[in-house]
XYZ file of C-alpha atoms in Angstrom:
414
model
C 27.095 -14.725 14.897
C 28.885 -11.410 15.008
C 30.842 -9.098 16.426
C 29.243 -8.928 19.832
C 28.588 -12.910 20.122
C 32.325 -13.237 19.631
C 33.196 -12.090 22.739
C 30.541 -13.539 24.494
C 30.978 -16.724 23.658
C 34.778 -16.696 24.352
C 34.949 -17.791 28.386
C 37.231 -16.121 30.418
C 39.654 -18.792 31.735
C 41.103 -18.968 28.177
C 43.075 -15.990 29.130
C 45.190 -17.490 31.688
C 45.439 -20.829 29.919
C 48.692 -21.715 28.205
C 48.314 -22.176 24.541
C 50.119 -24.691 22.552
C 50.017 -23.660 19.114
C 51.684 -20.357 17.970
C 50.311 -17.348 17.118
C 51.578 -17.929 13.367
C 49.940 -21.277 13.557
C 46.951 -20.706 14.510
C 46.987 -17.811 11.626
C 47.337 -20.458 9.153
C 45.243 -22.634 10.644
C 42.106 -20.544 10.581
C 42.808 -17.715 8.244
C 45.080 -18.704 5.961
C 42.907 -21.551 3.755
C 40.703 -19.852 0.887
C 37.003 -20.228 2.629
C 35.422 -17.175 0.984
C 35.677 -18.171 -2.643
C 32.999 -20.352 -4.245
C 34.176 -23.658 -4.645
C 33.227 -26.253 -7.194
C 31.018 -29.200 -6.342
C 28.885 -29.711 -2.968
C 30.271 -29.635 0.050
C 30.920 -32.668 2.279
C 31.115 -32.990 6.159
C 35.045 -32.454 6.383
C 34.587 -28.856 4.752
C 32.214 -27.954 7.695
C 34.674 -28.982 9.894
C 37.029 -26.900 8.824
C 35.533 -23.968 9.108
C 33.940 -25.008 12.465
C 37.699 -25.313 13.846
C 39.104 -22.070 11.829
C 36.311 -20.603 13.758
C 37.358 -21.727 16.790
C 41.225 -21.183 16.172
C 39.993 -17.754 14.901
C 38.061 -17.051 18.409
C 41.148 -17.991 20.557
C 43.371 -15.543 18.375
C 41.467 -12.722 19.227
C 41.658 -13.089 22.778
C 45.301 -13.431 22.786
C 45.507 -10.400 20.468
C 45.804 -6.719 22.449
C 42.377 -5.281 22.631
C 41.901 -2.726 19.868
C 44.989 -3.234 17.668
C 44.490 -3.354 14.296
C 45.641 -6.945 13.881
C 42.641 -7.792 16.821
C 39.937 -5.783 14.441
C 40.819 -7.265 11.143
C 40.646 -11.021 12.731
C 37.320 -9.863 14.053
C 36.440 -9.231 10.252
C 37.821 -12.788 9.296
C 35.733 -14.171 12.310
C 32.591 -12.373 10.577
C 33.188 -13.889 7.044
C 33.615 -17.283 8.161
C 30.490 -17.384 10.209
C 29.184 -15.976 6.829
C 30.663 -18.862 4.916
C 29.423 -21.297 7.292
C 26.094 -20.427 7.472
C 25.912 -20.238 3.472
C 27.093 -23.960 3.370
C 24.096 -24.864 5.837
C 21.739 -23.115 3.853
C 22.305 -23.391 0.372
C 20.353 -21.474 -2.453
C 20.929 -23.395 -5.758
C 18.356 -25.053 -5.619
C 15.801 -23.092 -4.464
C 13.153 -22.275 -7.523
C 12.452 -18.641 -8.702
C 8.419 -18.541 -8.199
C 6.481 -20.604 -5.607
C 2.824 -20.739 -5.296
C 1.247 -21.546 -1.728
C -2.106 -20.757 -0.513
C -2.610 -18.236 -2.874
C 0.591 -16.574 -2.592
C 2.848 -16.291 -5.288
C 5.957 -16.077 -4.235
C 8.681 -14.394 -6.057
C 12.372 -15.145 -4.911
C 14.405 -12.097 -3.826
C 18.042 -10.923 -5.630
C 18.440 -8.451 -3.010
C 20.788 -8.678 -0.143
C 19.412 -6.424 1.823
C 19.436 -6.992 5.445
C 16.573 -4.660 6.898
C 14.172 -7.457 6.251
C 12.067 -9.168 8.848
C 10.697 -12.934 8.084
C 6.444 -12.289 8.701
C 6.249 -15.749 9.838
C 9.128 -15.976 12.287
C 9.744 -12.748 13.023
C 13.539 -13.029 12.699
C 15.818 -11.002 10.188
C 16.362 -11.764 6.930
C 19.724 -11.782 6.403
C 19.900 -11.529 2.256
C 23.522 -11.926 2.290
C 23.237 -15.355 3.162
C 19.913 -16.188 3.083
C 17.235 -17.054 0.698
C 13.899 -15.271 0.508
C 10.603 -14.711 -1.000
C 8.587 -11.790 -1.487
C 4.690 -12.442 -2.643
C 4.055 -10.574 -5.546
C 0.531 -10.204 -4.598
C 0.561 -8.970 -0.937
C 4.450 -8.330 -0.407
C 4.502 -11.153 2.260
C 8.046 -11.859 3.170
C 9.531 -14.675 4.676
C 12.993 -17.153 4.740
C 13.223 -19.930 2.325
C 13.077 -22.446 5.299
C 9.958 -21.127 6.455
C 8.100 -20.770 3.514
C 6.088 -24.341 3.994
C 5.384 -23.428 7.379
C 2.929 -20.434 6.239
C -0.713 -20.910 7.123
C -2.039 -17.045 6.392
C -3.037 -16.998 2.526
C -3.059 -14.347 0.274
C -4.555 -10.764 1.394
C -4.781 -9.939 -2.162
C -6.919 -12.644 -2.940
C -9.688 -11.354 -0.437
C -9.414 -7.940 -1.782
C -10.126 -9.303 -5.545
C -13.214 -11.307 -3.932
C -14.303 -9.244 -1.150
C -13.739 -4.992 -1.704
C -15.119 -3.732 1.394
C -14.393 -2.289 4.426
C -15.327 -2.894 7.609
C -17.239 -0.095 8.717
C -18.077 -0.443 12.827
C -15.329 0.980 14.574
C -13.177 -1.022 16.893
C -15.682 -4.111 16.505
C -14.337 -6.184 19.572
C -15.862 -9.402 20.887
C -13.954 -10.093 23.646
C -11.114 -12.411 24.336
C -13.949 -15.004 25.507
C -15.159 -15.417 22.681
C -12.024 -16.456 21.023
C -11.570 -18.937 23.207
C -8.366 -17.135 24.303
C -6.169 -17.606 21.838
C -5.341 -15.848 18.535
C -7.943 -14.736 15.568
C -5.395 -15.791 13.101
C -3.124 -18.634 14.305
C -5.194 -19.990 17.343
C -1.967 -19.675 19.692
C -2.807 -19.100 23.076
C -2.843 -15.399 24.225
C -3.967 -13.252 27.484
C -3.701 -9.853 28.488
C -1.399 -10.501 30.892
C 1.142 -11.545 28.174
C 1.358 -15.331 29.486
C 2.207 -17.514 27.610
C 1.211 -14.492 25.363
C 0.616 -11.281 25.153
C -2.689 -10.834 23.626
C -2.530 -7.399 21.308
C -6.395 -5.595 19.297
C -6.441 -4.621 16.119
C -8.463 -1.692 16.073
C -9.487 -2.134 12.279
C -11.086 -6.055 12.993
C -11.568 -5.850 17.152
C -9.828 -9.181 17.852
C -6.924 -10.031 19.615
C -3.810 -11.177 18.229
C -0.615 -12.964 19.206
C 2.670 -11.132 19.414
C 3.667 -13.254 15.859
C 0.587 -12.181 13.949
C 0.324 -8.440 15.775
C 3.894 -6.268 15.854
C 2.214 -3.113 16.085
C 2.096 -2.195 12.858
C -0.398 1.123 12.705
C -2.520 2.660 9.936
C -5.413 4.979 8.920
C -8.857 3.121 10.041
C -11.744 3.523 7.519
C -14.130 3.308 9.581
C -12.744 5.792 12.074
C -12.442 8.324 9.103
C -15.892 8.216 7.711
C -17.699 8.415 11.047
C -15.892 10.917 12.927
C -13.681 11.849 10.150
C -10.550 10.735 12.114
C -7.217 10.014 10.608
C -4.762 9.262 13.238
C -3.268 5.874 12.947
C -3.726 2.726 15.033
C -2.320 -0.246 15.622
C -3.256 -3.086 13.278
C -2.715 -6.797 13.296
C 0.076 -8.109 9.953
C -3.082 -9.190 8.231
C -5.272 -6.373 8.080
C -2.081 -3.748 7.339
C -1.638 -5.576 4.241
C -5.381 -5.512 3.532
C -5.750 -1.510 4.104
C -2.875 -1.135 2.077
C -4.119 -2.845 -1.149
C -7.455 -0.976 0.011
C -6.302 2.495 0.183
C -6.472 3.471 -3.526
C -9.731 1.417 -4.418
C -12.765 3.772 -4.694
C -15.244 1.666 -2.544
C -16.957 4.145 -0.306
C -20.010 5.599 -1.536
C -20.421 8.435 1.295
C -23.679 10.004 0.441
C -25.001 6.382 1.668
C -22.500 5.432 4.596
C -22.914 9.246 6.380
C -24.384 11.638 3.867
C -24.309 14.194 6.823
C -20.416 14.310 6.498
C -20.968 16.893 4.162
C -22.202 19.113 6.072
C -19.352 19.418 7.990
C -16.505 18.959 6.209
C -16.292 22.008 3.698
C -13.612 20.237 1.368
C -16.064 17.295 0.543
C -18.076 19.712 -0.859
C -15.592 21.534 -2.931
C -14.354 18.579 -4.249
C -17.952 16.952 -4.899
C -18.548 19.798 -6.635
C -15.412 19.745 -8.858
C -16.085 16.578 -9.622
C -19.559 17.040 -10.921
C -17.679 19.837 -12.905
C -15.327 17.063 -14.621
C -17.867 14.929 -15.445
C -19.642 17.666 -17.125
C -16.539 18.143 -19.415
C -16.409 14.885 -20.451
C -18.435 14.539 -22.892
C -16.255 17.754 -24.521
C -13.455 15.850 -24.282
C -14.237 12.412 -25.802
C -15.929 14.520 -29.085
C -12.687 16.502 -29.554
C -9.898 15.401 -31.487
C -7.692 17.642 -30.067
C -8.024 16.738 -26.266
C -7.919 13.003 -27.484
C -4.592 13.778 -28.683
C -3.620 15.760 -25.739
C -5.057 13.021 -23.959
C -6.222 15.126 -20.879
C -8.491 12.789 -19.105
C -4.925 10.757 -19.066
C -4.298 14.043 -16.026
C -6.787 11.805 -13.393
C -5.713 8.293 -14.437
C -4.421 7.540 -10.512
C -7.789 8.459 -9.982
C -9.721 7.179 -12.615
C -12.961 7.276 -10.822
C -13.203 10.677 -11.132
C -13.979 10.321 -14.792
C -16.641 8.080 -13.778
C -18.676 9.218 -11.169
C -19.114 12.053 -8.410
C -20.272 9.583 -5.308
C -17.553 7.269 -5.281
C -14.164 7.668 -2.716
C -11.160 5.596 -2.262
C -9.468 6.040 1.491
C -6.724 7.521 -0.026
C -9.038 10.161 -1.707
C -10.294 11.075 2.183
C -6.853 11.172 3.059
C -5.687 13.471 0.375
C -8.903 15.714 0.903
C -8.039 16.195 4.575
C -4.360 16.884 4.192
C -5.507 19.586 1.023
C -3.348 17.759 -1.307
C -6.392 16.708 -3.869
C -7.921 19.699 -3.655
C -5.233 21.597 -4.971
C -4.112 18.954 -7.656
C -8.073 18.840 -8.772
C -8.378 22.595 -8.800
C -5.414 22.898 -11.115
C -6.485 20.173 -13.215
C -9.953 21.533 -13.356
C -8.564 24.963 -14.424
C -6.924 23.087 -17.353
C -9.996 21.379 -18.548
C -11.928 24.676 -18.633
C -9.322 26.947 -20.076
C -8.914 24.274 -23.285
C -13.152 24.110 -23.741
C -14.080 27.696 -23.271
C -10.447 29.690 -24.667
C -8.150 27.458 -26.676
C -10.646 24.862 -28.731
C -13.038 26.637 -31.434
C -15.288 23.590 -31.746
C -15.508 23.193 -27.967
C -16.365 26.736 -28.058
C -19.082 25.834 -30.610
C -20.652 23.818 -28.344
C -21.230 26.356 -25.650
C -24.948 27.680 -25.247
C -26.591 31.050 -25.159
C -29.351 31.684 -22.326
C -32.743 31.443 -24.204
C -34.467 33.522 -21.288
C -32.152 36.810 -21.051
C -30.325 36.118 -24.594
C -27.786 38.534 -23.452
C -23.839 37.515 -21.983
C -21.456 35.146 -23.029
C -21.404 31.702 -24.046
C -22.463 29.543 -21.480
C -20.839 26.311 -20.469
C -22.689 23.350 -17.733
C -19.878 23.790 -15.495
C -19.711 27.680 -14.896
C -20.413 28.399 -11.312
C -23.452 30.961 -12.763
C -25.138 28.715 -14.667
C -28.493 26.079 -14.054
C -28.874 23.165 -16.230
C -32.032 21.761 -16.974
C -32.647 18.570 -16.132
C -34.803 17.497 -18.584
C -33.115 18.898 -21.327
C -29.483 19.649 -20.413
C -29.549 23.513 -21.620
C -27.607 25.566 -20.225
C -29.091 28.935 -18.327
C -28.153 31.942 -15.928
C -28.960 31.248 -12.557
C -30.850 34.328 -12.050
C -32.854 33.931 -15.198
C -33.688 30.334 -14.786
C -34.804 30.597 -11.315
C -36.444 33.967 -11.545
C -38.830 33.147 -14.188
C -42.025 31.688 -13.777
C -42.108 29.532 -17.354
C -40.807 26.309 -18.472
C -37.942 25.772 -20.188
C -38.062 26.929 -23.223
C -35.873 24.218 -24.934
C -38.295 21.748 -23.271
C -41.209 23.765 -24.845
C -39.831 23.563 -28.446
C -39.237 19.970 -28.329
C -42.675 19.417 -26.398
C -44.320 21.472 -29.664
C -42.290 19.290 -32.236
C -43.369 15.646 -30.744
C -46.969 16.939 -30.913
C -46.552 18.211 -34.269
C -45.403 14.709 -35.362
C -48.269 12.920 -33.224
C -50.603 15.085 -35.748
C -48.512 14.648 -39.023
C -48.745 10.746 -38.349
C -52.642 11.019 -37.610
C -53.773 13.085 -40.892
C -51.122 10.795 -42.739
């Protein structure tokens, strides 16, 4: 109890009652004894007491003190660290273990004393001066020591290792009815009309939560991005904050399947689609050269190492990034890099450039210049004018057509 409870706990008639100890008395009685070093041994019931009456003592001083004198402030302070002490004596830390594993959960204990902590299962402060906590290493669920057998919610992490999907209907409600009235998560009673609880949606799952397992946290809704390409935030139960958050940066959307017309509305999913394609085009440069192995250039995308994969796949954070223009710039530059080391500062990359068979005329021609076609039989490497202007096959296709049948007929006479 602090500053404010100290005066609101002291009653008024104390004023006009006499005292009988002195104000030097009362010093030594509640201030005076060492309670703020760490003694040796446990505690017994008599050291309580003490500091329950030095509290006390402590209280009465202050009101007898003039209001806002120094002497009044700095027993104020001594007030504080006795509560402090007191409360550490109640809830001792010793023995409290280092890791705990419950439901999943693996719960780390905390060396911080931070006090801008809030308990997810009780919803009170964490007061880290005082106080031991836990922090799950998994899903960065917080909570006091005392509380920490009380938890019911398991890991989110675990259902993002098992499950790695979104839920993609927007707002998917069901109705209070249907849950019976009472909370998705801990089954306490709820209403809308906040008695005996308020009853709060998460827009991300549609159901109604109690004021415990709901605060109002908010964040980006996946489904509310890919449909209407919407990023504003909204409020989200405890639960499925955690979950979006362990989400965000896991490439699980393939959008050409969810809503392959979003790209025909959204210019930067093209650009980037198409840089993309571009970078896995250079790959195959890359792994064949010792010189970008050393470089280690591919190591450039490794926060987004589906890049290097595939051209279909999107985390939410990718969407976000490609909204705000943040990736596209990064991936331009990056891009830009890539190119400049195959086509200017790498002979044998250069080497592996190609020549257009139809014209036979300009410069060395790479897969991922904007003027070129690639066949897809094939993989050579053409103008776009020449390759869709003329009429004929390929005529890399044509040799190698010529050569099996050639082989077909060596094999026969043989």
């Amino acid at each position: 109890m602090f500053c404010s409870e100290v005066y609101a706990e002291a009653k008024p008639e104390l004023f006009s009652v006499a005292r009988t100890h002195s104000l030097d008395r009362t010093m030594d009685l509640g201030l005076a004894e060492d309670h703020f070093s760490r003694p040796v041994g446990s505690f017994v019931a008599s050291d309580i007491e003490q500091l329950k009456l030095a509290i006390e003592e402590c209280k009465k001083l202050i009101l007898e003190l003039p209001e806002h004198s120094e002497r009044q402030k700095d027993t104020v302070v001594k007030l504080i660290h006795l509560r402090l002490k007191l409360q550490e004596l109640k809830d001792p830390e010793e023995d409290e273990p280092n890791l705990r594993i419950l439901l999943e959960h693996r719960f780390s204990k905390e060396k911080s004393k931070s006090v801008k902590q809030t308990c997810d299962k009780c919803s009170a402060i964490i007061w880290g001066l005082i106080q031991t906590w836990y922090t799950c290493t998994g899903c960065y669920y917080r909570c006091h020591s005392k509380c920490i057998n009380l938890i019911t919610k398991p890991c989110v992490r675990s259902k993002v290792s098992h499950q790695s999907e979104y839920e993609l209907s927007i707002c998917p409600e069901i109705g209070l009815d249907r849950q019976d009235y009472r909370c998705a998560e801990c089954r306490t009673p709820i209403s809308l009309r906040g008695v005996p609880s308020e009853a709060r949606q998460c827009d991300y799952t549609g159901q109604y939560y109690c004021s415990t397992c709901h605060w109002n946290d908010t964040a980006i809704i996946p489904a509310r991005v890919i449909h209407n390409w919407e990023f504003e935030p909204r409020k989200v139960c405890r639960s499925s904050m955690r979950y979006l958050a362990l989400m965000m940066s896991r490439p699980v959307l393939r959008l050409k399947e969810i809503n392959p017309l979003l790209f025909n509305f959204v210019e930067e999913l093209v650009e980037i689609r198409k840089l993309r394609q571009d970078i896995l085009l250079m790959k195959p440069y890359f792994i064949t050269c010792k010189e970008a192995m050393e470089a280690r250039l591919l190591l450039q995308l490794q926060d987004r190492q589906h890049f290097v994969e595939n051209d279909d796949m999107y985390s939410l954070q990718d969407l976000i990034d490609i909204s705000s223009g943040r990736l596209s710039c990064s991936l331009t530059e990056i891009h830009t890099t890539f190119a400049k080391h195959i086509k200017l500062d790498c002979e044998r990359c250069q080497a592996k450039g190609f020549v257009c068979e139809l014209c036979k005329k300009g410069d060395i021609l790479f897969p991922f210049d904007s003027h070129t076609s690639v066949c897809h039989d094939c993989s050579a490497v053409f103008h776009r004018d020449c390759y869709y202007d003329n009429s004929t096959t390929c005529p890399r296709c044509a040799r190698m057509t010529e050569r099996k049948q050639d082989d077909v007929s060596n094999v026969k006479e043989a």
